[in-house]
C-alpha cells in the first residue's frame, strides 16, 4: 500500500499569515435547523494562507491569474529535498546532493523546517535566485518550499520570484514537509 502525504497545512483561524495579508475567518450564513436543510458559510482570507501556488499575476502586473495557469507543472512526479536549517537562503550546495542532470528534471520541493511553524516566521528561509536559475537550466518547471515565500520576508524586489517570472517556472509555498523523507514522489 502506498503512503499518501498531505503536504498542505490545515487552514483555520490563527493560521500564520504574511504581515498585512488578510487572515482566515469564517462566518456561518445558514445552519441546519428548522426551515434550513443545509450549513453554508462564507470565508475570507488571503490566497497566501496555507499551501498555495503563486499566480504569475502575483509578481508580474501582466502575469496570468491562477485560473489561467496550466496544471501540467503541478502534476506528476516530484523530488523532496531536505535543506533543514540551511540559513536564510537555499544555495546550490544545500540541494546539490539530491540533484542529478542525468535524470529527468522533476519539480523540486525543499524542506527547510524541522517542524512547520504555528505562527508567522519573519526569518523564513528562501531560495537564492542563483539556485532557481540553476534548477531552471536543468529543466525544472516547478519549485516548492515549506516557508511562506521563495524570497526573504522583507524583500522588496522579490528576486527569486523574478527569476520564476523570467524563466516561466511555477511555485508552491507554505508546504508541510515535516514527515516527508527525501526522495521522489508522485
Short mmCIF file of C-alpha atoms in Angstrom, two decimals:
data_model
loop_
_atom_site.label_atom_id
_atom_site.label_comp_id
_atom_site.label_asym_id
_atom_site.label_seq_id
_atom_site.Cartn_x
_atom_site.Cartn_y
_atom_site.Cartn_z
CA UNK A 1 0.00 0.00 0.00
CA UNK A 2 1.34 3.42 -0.95
CA UNK A 3 1.51 6.17 1.66
CA UNK A 4 -0.35 9.37 0.84
CA UNK A 5 1.41 12.52 2.08
CA UNK A 6 -0.78 15.58 2.72
CA UNK A 7 1.63 18.49 2.32
CA UNK A 8 -0.97 21.21 2.91
CA UNK A 9 -1.31 22.78 6.35
CA UNK A 10 -4.75 22.99 7.96
CA UNK A 11 -6.32 26.40 7.36
CA UNK A 12 -8.07 27.85 10.40
CA UNK A 13 -8.42 30.99 12.47
CA UNK A 14 -4.90 31.69 13.67
CA UNK A 15 -3.17 30.19 10.61
CA UNK A 16 0.12 32.04 10.01
CA UNK A 17 -0.31 34.94 7.61
CA UNK A 18 2.16 37.27 5.94
CA UNK A 19 2.01 40.62 7.80
CA UNK A 20 -0.58 42.80 6.08
CA UNK A 21 -2.38 39.89 4.39
CA UNK A 22 -5.99 39.07 5.27
CA UNK A 23 -6.15 36.30 7.88
CA UNK A 24 -8.55 33.37 7.60
CA UNK A 25 -12.03 33.92 9.03
CA UNK A 26 -15.30 32.03 8.64
CA UNK A 27 -18.84 33.22 9.20
CA UNK A 28 -21.90 30.97 9.19
CA UNK A 29 -24.60 32.26 6.83
CA UNK A 30 -27.02 29.38 7.38
CA UNK A 31 -27.08 26.36 9.69
CA UNK A 32 -29.10 23.19 9.64
CA UNK A 33 -32.24 23.57 11.70
CA UNK A 34 -35.99 24.07 11.41
CA UNK A 35 -36.64 25.51 7.96
CA UNK A 36 -32.98 25.22 6.84
CA UNK A 37 -31.68 21.95 5.37
CA UNK A 38 -28.02 22.99 4.92
CA UNK A 39 -24.95 24.53 6.51
CA UNK A 40 -23.46 27.39 4.47
CA UNK A 41 -20.56 29.60 5.43
CA UNK A 42 -18.57 32.46 3.98
CA UNK A 43 -14.80 32.53 4.28
CA UNK A 44 -12.40 35.44 3.94
CA UNK A 45 -8.66 35.02 3.52
CA UNK A 46 -5.61 35.97 1.52
CA UNK A 47 -4.75 33.49 -1.23
CA UNK A 48 -1.43 33.09 0.61
CA UNK A 49 -2.92 31.48 3.72
CA UNK A 50 -1.93 27.81 3.79
CA UNK A 51 -0.23 25.93 0.96
CA UNK A 52 -0.64 27.71 -2.35
CA UNK A 53 0.58 28.17 -5.90
CA UNK A 54 1.58 31.71 -6.73
CA UNK A 55 -0.20 33.09 -9.77
CA UNK A 56 2.15 34.89 -12.19
CA UNK A 57 -0.11 37.92 -11.61
CA UNK A 58 1.18 37.96 -8.01
CA UNK A 59 4.68 39.10 -9.12
CA UNK A 60 4.07 40.32 -12.68
CA UNK A 61 1.48 43.01 -13.45
CA UNK A 62 0.96 41.41 -16.89
CA UNK A 63 1.03 37.86 -15.49
CA UNK A 64 -1.73 35.28 -15.74
CA UNK A 65 -4.27 34.78 -12.97
CA UNK A 66 -4.08 31.37 -11.31
CA UNK A 67 -7.17 30.16 -13.18
CA UNK A 68 -5.36 30.70 -16.47
CA UNK A 69 -2.24 28.74 -15.47
CA UNK A 70 -1.89 25.25 -16.98
CA UNK A 71 -1.87 22.47 -14.39
CA UNK A 72 0.74 20.23 -16.02
CA UNK A 73 3.68 21.61 -13.98
CA UNK A 74 1.81 20.69 -10.78
CA UNK A 75 1.04 17.08 -11.74
CA UNK A 76 3.27 14.01 -11.81
CA UNK A 77 6.49 13.07 -10.07
CA UNK A 78 8.44 15.43 -7.81
CA UNK A 79 11.57 15.34 -5.67
CA UNK A 80 11.59 16.31 -1.98
CA UNK A 81 14.96 17.61 -0.82
CA UNK A 82 15.96 18.44 2.76
CA UNK A 83 17.88 21.64 3.48
CA UNK A 84 16.81 21.88 7.13
CA UNK A 85 18.40 24.78 8.99
CA UNK A 86 20.47 25.84 5.96
CA UNK A 87 20.22 29.54 6.83
CA UNK A 88 18.49 32.46 5.16
CA UNK A 89 18.92 31.27 1.55
CA UNK A 90 18.87 27.86 -0.12
CA UNK A 91 22.14 27.84 -2.02
CA UNK A 92 23.04 25.22 -4.64
CA UNK A 93 25.32 23.46 -2.15
CA UNK A 94 22.31 22.76 0.11
CA UNK A 95 20.42 20.78 -2.55
CA UNK A 96 23.12 19.53 -4.96
CA UNK A 97 23.29 16.17 -3.14
CA UNK A 98 19.80 15.36 -4.45
CA UNK A 99 20.02 16.82 -7.96
CA UNK A 100 21.34 14.96 -10.97
CA UNK A 101 21.44 16.17 -14.54
CA UNK A 102 21.28 12.50 -15.60
CA UNK A 103 17.62 12.09 -14.60
CA UNK A 104 14.58 13.90 -15.98
CA UNK A 105 14.04 17.28 -14.37
CA UNK A 106 11.49 16.85 -11.59
CA UNK A 107 9.67 19.55 -9.66
CA UNK A 108 11.74 20.30 -6.56
CA UNK A 109 10.11 20.72 -3.12
CA UNK A 110 12.55 21.82 -0.42
CA UNK A 111 12.09 21.23 3.29
CA UNK A 112 13.83 23.85 5.45
CA UNK A 113 11.95 23.48 8.76
CA UNK A 114 12.38 20.62 11.20
CA UNK A 115 8.77 21.43 12.20
CA UNK A 116 6.40 23.80 10.39
CA UNK A 117 5.85 26.92 12.50
CA UNK A 118 2.46 27.62 14.07
CA UNK A 119 2.94 31.38 13.69
CA UNK A 120 4.46 33.85 11.23
CA UNK A 121 8.22 33.39 10.72
CA UNK A 122 9.80 36.65 9.65
CA UNK A 123 13.19 34.90 9.36
CA UNK A 124 11.95 32.28 6.88
CA UNK A 125 14.41 30.52 4.59
CA UNK A 126 14.08 31.45 0.91
CA UNK A 127 15.67 30.38 -2.37
CA UNK A 128 18.79 32.15 -3.60
CA UNK A 129 17.97 33.46 -7.10
CA UNK A 130 21.05 31.66 -8.49
CA UNK A 131 19.66 28.36 -7.19
CA UNK A 132 16.41 28.92 -9.08
CA UNK A 133 18.42 29.78 -12.20
CA UNK A 134 20.39 26.51 -11.96
CA UNK A 135 17.22 24.49 -11.45
CA UNK A 136 15.67 26.17 -14.50
CA UNK A 137 18.82 25.42 -16.51
CA UNK A 138 18.27 21.73 -15.68
CA UNK A 139 14.67 21.90 -16.94
CA UNK A 140 12.89 22.08 -13.57
CA UNK A 141 9.48 23.70 -14.15
CA UNK A 142 8.25 23.96 -10.55
CA UNK A 143 9.92 24.82 -7.24
CA UNK A 144 8.29 24.48 -3.87
CA UNK A 145 9.22 25.33 -0.31
CA UNK A 146 7.86 24.82 3.18
CA UNK A 147 8.13 28.52 4.03
CA UNK A 148 5.72 31.35 3.20
CA UNK A 149 7.82 32.64 0.30
CA UNK A 150 10.60 31.73 -2.08
CA UNK A 151 12.00 35.22 -1.30
CA UNK A 152 13.07 36.63 2.08
CA UNK A 153 10.11 38.00 4.04
CA UNK A 154 11.47 41.56 3.91
CA UNK A 155 12.35 41.56 0.19
CA UNK A 156 11.01 44.48 -1.81
CA UNK A 157 12.45 43.27 -5.13
CA UNK A 158 11.39 39.57 -4.99
CA UNK A 159 14.48 38.46 -6.89
CA UNK A 160 13.62 34.74 -6.85
CA UNK A 161 10.06 35.45 -7.95
CA UNK A 162 11.51 37.49 -10.82
CA UNK A 163 13.63 34.53 -11.90
CA UNK A 164 10.46 32.41 -11.80
CA UNK A 165 8.70 35.02 -13.96
CA UNK A 166 11.54 35.37 -16.45
CA UNK A 167 12.15 31.61 -16.76
CA UNK A 168 8.46 30.58 -16.83
CA UNK A 169 8.56 28.38 -13.73
CA UNK A 170 5.77 27.70 -11.24
CA UNK A 171 5.98 27.99 -7.48
CA UNK A 172 4.38 26.32 -4.46
CA UNK A 173 4.77 27.85 -0.99
CA UNK A 174 3.81 27.03 2.61
CA UNK A 175 4.07 23.28 2.11
CA UNK A 176 4.19 20.96 5.13
CA UNK A 177 7.07 18.55 4.55
CA UNK A 178 7.72 17.78 8.25
CA UNK A 179 7.47 14.00 7.99
CA UNK A 180 8.28 13.53 4.30
CA UNK A 181 11.63 11.80 3.76
CA UNK A 182 13.88 12.95 0.94
CA UNK A 183 13.05 11.18 -2.27
CA UNK A 184 10.89 11.02 -5.34
CA UNK A 185 7.10 11.09 -5.11
CA UNK A 186 4.06 11.22 -7.38
#
